[in-house]
Short mmCIF file of C-alpha atoms and ligand atoms in Angstrom, two decimals:
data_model
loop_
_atom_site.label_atom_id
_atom_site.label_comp_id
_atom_site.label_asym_id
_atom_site.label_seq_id
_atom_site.Cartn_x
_atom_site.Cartn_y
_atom_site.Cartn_z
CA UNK A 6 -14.61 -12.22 7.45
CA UNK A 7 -14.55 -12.06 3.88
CA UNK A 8 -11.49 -13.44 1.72
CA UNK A 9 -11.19 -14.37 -1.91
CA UNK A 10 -7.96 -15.06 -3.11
CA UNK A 11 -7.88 -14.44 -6.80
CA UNK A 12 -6.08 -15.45 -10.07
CA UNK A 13 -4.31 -13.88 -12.65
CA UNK A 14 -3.17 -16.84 -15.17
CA UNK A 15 -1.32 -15.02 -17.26
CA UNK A 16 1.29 -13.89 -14.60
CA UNK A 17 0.32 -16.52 -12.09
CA UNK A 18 -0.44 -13.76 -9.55
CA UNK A 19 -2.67 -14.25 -6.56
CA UNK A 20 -5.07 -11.31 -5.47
CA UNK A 21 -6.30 -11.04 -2.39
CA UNK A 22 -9.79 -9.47 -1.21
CA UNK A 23 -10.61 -8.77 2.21
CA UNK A 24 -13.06 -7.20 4.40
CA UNK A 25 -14.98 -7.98 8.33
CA UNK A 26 -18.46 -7.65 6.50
CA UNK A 27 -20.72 -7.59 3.85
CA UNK A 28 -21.73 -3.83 3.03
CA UNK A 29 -18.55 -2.87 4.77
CA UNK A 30 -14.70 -1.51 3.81
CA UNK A 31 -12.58 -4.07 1.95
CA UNK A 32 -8.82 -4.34 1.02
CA UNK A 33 -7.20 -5.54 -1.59
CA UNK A 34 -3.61 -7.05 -1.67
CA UNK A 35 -1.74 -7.37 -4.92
CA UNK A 36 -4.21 -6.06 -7.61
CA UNK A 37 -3.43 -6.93 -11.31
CA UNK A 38 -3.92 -4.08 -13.70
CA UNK A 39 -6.12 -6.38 -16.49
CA UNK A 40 -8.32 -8.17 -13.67
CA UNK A 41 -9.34 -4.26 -11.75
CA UNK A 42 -12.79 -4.89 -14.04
CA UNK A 43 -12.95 -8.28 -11.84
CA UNK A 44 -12.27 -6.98 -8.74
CA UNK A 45 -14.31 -4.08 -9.12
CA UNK A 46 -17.40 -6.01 -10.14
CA UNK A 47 -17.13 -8.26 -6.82
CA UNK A 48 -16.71 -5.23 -4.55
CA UNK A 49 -19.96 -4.55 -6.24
CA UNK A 50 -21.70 -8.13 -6.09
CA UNK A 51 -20.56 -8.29 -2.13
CA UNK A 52 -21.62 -4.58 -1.21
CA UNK A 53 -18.33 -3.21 -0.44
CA UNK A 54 -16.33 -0.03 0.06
CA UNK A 55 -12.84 -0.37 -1.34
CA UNK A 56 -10.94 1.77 0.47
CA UNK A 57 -7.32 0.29 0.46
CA UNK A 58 -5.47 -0.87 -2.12
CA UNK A 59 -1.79 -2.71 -1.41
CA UNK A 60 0.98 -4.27 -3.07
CA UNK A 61 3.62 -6.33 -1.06
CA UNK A 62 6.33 -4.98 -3.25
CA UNK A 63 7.13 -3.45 -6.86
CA UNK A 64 6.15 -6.50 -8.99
CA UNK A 65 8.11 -7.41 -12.10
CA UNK A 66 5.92 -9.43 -13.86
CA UNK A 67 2.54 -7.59 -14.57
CA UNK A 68 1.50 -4.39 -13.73
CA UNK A 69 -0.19 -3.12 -10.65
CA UNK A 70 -3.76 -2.06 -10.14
CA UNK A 71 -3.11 -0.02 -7.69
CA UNK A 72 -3.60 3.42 -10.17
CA UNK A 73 -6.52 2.20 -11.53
CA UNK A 74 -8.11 1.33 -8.35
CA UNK A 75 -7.59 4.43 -7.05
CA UNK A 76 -8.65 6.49 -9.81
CA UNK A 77 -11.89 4.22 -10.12
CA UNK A 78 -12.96 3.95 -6.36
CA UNK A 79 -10.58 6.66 -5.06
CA UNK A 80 -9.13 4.75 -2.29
CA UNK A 81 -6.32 4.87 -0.79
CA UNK A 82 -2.69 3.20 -2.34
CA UNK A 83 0.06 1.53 -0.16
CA UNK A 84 3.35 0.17 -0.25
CA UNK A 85 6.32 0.09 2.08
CA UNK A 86 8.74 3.13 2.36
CA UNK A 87 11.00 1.33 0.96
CA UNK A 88 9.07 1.61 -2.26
CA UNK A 89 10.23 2.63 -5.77
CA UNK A 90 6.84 3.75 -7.00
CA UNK A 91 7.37 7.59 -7.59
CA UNK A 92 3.84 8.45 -5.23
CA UNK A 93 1.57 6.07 -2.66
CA UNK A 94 -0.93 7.59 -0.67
CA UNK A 95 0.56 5.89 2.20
CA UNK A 96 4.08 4.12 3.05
CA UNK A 97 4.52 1.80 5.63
CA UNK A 98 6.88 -0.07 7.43
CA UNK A 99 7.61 -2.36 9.71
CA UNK A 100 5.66 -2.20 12.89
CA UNK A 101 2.96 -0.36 11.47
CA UNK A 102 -0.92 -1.32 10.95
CA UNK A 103 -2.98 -0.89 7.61
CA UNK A 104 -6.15 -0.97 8.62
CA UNK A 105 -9.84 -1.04 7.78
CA UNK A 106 -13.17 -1.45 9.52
CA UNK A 107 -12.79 -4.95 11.58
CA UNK A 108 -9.48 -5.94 10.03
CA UNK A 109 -6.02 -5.34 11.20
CA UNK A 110 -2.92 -5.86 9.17
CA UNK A 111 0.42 -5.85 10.66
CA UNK A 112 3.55 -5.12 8.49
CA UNK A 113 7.02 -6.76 8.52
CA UNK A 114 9.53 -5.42 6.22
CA UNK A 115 10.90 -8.86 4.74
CA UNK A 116 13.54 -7.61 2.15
CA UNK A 117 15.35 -10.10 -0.10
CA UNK A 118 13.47 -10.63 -3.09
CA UNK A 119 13.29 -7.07 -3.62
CA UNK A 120 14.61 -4.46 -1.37
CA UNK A 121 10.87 -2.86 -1.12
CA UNK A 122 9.66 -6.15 0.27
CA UNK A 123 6.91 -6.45 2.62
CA UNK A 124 4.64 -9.25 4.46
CA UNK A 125 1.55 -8.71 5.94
CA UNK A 126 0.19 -11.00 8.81
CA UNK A 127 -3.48 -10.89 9.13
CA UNK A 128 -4.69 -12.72 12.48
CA UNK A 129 -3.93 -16.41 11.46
CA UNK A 130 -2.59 -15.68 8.09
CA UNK A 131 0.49 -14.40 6.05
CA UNK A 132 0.81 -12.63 2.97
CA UNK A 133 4.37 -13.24 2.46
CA UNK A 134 4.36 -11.91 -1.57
CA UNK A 135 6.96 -13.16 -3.21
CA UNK A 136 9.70 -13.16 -0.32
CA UNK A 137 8.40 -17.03 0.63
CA UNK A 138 6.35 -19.28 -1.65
CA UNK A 139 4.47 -22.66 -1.22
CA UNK A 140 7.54 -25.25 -1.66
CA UNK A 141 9.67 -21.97 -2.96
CA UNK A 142 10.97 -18.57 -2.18
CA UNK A 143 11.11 -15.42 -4.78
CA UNK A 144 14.01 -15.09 -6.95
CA UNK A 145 16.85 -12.64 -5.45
CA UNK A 146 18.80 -11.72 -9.23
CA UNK A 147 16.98 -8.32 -9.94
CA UNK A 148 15.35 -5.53 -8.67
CA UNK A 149 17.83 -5.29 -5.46
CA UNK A 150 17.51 -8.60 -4.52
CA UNK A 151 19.65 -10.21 -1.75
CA UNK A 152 19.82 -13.38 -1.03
CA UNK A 153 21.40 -13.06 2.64
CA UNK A 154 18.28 -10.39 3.17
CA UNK A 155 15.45 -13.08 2.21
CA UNK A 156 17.42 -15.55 3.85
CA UNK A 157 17.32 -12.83 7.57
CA UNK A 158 13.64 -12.22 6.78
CA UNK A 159 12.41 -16.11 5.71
CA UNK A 160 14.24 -17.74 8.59
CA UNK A 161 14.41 -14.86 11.28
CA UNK A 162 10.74 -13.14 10.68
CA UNK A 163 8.46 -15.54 8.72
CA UNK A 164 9.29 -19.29 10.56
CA UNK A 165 9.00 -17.61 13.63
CA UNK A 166 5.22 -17.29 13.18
CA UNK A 167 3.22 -19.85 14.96
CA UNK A 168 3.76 -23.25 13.09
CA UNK A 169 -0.35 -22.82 12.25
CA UNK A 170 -0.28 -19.63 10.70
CA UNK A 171 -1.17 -20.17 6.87
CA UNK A 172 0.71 -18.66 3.94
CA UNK A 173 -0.85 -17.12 1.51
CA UNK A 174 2.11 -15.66 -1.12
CA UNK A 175 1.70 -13.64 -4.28
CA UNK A 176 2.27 -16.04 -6.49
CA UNK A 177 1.88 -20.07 -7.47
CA UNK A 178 3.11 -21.62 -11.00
CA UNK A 179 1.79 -24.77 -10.13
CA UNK A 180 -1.95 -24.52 -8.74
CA UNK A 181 -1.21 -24.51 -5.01
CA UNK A 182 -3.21 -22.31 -3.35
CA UNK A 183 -1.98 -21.77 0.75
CA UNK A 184 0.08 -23.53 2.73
CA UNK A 185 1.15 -23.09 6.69
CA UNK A 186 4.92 -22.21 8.26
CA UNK A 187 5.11 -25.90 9.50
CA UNK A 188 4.89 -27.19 6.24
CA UNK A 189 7.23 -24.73 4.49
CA UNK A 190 9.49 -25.27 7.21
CA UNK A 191 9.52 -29.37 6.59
CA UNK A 192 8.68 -29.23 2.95
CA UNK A 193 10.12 -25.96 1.41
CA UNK A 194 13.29 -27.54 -0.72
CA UNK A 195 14.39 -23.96 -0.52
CA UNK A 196 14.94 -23.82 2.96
CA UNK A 197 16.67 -27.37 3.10
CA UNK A 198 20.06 -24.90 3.92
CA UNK A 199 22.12 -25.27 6.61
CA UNK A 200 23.80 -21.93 6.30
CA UNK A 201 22.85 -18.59 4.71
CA UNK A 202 26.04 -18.90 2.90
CA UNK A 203 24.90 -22.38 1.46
CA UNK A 204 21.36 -20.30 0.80
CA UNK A 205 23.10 -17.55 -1.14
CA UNK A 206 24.50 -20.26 -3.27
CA UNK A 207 21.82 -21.70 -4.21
CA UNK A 208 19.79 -18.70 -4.89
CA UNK A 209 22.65 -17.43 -6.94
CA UNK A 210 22.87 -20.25 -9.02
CA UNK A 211 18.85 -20.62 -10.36
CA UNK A 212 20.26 -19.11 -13.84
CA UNK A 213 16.47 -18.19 -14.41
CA UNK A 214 15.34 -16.14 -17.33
CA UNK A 215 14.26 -12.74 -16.01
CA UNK A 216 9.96 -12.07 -16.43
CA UNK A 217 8.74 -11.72 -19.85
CA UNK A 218 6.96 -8.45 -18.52
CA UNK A 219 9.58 -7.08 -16.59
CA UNK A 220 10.67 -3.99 -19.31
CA UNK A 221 7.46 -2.86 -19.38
CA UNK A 222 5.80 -3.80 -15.95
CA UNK A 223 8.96 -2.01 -13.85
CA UNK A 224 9.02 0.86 -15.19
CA UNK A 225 5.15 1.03 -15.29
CA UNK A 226 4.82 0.31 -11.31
CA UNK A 227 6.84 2.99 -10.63
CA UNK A 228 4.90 5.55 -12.28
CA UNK A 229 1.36 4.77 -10.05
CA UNK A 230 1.10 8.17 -8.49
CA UNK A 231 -1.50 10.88 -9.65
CA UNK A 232 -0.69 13.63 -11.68
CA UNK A 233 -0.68 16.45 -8.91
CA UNK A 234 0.24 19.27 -12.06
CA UNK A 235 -3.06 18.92 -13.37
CA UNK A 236 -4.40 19.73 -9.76
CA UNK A 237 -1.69 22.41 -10.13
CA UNK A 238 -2.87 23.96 -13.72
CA UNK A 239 -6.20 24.35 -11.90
CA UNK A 240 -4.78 26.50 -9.09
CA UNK A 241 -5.77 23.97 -6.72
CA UNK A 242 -2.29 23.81 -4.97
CA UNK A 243 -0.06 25.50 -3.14
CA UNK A 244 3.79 24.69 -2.71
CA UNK A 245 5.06 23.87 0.64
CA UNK A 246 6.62 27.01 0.65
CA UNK A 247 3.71 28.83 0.06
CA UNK A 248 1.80 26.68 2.49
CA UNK A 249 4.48 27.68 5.69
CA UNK A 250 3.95 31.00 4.46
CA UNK A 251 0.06 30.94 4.69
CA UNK A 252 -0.10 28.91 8.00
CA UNK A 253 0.03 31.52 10.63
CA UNK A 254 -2.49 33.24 8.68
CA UNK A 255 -5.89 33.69 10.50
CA UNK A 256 -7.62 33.35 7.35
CA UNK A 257 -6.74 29.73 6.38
CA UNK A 258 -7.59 26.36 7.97
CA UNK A 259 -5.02 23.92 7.40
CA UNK A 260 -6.78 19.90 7.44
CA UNK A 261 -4.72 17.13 7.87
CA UNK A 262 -6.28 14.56 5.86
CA UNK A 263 -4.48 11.63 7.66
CA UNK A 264 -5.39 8.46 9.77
CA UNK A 265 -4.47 8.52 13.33
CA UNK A 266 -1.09 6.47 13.57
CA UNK A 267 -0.07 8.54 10.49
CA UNK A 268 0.09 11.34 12.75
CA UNK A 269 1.44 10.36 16.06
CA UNK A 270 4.29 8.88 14.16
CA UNK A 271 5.50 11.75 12.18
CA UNK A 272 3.47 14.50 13.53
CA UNK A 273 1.37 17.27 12.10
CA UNK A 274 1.15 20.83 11.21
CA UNK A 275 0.48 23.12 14.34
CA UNK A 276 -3.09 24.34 14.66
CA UNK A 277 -4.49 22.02 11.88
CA UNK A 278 -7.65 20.49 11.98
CA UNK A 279 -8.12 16.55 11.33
CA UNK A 280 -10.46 15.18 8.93
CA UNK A 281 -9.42 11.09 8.09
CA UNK A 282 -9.21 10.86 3.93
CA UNK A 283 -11.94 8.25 4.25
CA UNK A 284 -14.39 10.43 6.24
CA UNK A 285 -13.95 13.28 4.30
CA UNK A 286 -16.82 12.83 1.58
CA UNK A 287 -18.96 13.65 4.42
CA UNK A 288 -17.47 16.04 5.92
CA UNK A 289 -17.15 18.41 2.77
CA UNK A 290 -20.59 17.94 1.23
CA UNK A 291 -23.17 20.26 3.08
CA UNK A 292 -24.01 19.90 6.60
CA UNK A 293 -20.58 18.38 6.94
CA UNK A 294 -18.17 19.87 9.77
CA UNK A 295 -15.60 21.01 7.24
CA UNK A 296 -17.86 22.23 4.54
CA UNK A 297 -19.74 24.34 7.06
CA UNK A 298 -17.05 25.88 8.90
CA UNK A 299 -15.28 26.97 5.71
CA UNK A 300 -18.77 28.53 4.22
CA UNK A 301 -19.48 30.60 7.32
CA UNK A 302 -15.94 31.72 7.87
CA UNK A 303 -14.94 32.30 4.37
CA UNK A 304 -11.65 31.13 5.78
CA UNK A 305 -9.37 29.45 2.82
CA UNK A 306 -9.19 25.53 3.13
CA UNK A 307 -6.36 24.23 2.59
CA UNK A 308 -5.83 20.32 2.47
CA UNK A 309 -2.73 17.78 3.15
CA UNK A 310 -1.86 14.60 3.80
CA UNK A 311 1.89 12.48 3.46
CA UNK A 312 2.52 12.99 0.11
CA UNK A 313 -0.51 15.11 -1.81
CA UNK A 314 -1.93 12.16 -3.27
CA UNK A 315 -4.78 11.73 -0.71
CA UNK A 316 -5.38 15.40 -0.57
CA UNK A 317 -5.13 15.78 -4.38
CA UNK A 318 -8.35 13.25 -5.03
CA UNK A 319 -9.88 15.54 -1.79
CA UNK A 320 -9.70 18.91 -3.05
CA UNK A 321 -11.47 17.93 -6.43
CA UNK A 322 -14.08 16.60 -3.82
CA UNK A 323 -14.02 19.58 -1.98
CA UNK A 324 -13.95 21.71 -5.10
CA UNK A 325 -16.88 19.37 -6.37
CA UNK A 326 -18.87 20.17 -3.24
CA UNK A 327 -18.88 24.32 -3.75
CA UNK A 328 -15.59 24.67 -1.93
CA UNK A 329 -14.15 27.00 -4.52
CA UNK A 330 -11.36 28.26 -2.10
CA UNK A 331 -9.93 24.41 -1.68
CA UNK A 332 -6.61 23.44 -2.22
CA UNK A 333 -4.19 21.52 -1.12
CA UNK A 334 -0.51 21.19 -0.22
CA UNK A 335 1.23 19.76 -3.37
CA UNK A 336 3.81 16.73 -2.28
CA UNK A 337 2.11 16.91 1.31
CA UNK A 338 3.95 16.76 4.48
CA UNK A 339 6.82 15.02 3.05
CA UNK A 340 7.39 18.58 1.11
CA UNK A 341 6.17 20.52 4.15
CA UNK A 342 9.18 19.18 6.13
CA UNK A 343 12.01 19.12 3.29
CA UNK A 344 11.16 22.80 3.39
CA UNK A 345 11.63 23.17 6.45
CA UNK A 346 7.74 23.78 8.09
CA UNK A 347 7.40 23.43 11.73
CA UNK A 348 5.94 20.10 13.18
CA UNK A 349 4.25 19.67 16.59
CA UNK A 350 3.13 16.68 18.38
CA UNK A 351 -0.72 15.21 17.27
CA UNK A 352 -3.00 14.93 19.62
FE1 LIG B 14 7.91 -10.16 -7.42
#
């Protein structure tokens, strides 16, 4: 596997690259806006595919590279549903996998810090963000924060990984680098509590000034999503409306742009055809199943995924590939089902 954990000194943020191979998809995990030049030149050196990009929660003291990421490499963006951010490709929550070639990361929704909090555990490893720190824990005095939350999700989710597992959190002030749950659970002055009550008093009494970057990097992070309008102004979308209207029709093919569990969770348009987001540069260039179906049927492609963000980057593909009649359905399924569009089981 490869892993580099990376620093921002400025905010004292940890990054976090991963992927199972050279040459093959990676992940990142809490990009920094100013360090996306970094990043991107080590995807490079290493011969890797960036294809996710996550952040454990909406982060107060820099701003996310999530946007420019995605508008550099086109992958995909994730947080937790919980999630402020106006648009992310994907939301997940707890239960559910993010995953890439050879990796696997499982998410646990670990509110507290901030109510869009979320861990990921990775095999043998944690990222916890900023819900538990080496020999700390993330303030709970903005942003939603609860102390009685972090306290449920510290002591009831996190300590009951295996004592080995190590910790790798979004942040260190002081140089540390990882730790494991054994040693936060000895060490952690934090958790030296005998009560959650005793826990919200302490956490309610750390008087600390809030981030120097907070006015601007809040309000920032929740403004990561693309700008589906301009898609719009270029008659490349259709409303949800629109898109129930067209569906029965037998001159459109509907393609549901997302992964697997996506689908068997919430479902998916009935008699759509599935193309994965990360497949799809293939499949729309020539010779690909997509792009040939749609030339020798004339039919009218029409793309979604869960929000429009995936399927907004895909129909300027599609569009890019000779697929004049692409578009795609603007705020995805999300708007498909507030208006009411039918739903059947994926297969
Ligand atoms: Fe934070």
């Amino acid at each position: 596997m490869i892993f580099r954990q990376l620093y921002d000194s400025v905010s004292g943020t940890y990054t976090y690259l991963l992927a199972s191979r050279h040459g093959g998809e990676a992940l990142i995990v809490d990009p920094v806006l100013e360090k996306v030049e970094r990043y991107l030149q080590l995807v490079r050196e290493l011969d890797l595919k960036l294809v996710k990009a996550v952040d454990t929660h909406l982060h107060a003291d820099h701003i996310t590279g999530l946007g420019a990421l995605r508008d550099r490499t086109h992958c995909i963006t994730v947080m937790g549903e919980r999630t402020h951010a106006d648009i992310v490709s994907m939301r997940v929550t707890e239960g559910d996998r993010i995953e890439i070639e050879g990796l696997r990361l499982d998410v646990l929704y670990t509110p507290g810090h901030t109510d869009d909090s979320y861990s990921f555990l990775l095999a043998d490893r944690v990222f916890t963000g900023d819900t538990l720190l080496i020999r700390g824990t993330g303030r709970t005095d903005f942003q939603n924060g609860d102390p009685r939350a972090q306290y449920d999700s510290i002591f009831n989710k996190l300590l009951k990984l295996p004592d080995e597992t190590l910790v790798y959190p979004a942040h260190d002030y002081k140089g540390e680098t990882v730790s494991t749950i054994a040693e936060e659970k000895c060490f952690n002055p934090r958790l030296k509590v005998r009560s959650v009550d005793e826990y919200v008093d302490l956490m309610s009494n750390l008087k600390l000034p809030n981030p120097k970057m907070m006015d601007v990097a809040v309000p920032a992070n929740m403004h990561v999503g693309l700008h589906q309008e301009e898609i719009a102004r270029k008659g490349w979308a259709v409303t949800a409306a629109d898109a129930i209207a067209l569906s029965g029709r037998s001159d459109v093919v509907l393609v549901d742009l997302r992964e697997k569990g996506e689908r068997e969770k919430r479902g998916t348009i009935p008699r759509s055809l599935h193309a994965p987001y990360p497949d799809l540069q293939r499949q729309i260039g020539a010779g690909g199943i997509v792009h040939e179906l749609t030339v020798a049927t004339g039919k009218r492609l029409i793309l979604f995924c869960a929000f429009g963000e995936r399927s907004a980057m895909a129909v300027q593909a599609a569009q890019d590939a000779g697929l004049t009649s692409a578009c795609h359905i603007e705020g995805g399924l999300s708007a498909w089902e507030k208006a009411g569009g039918p739903l059947v089981a994926a297969r």
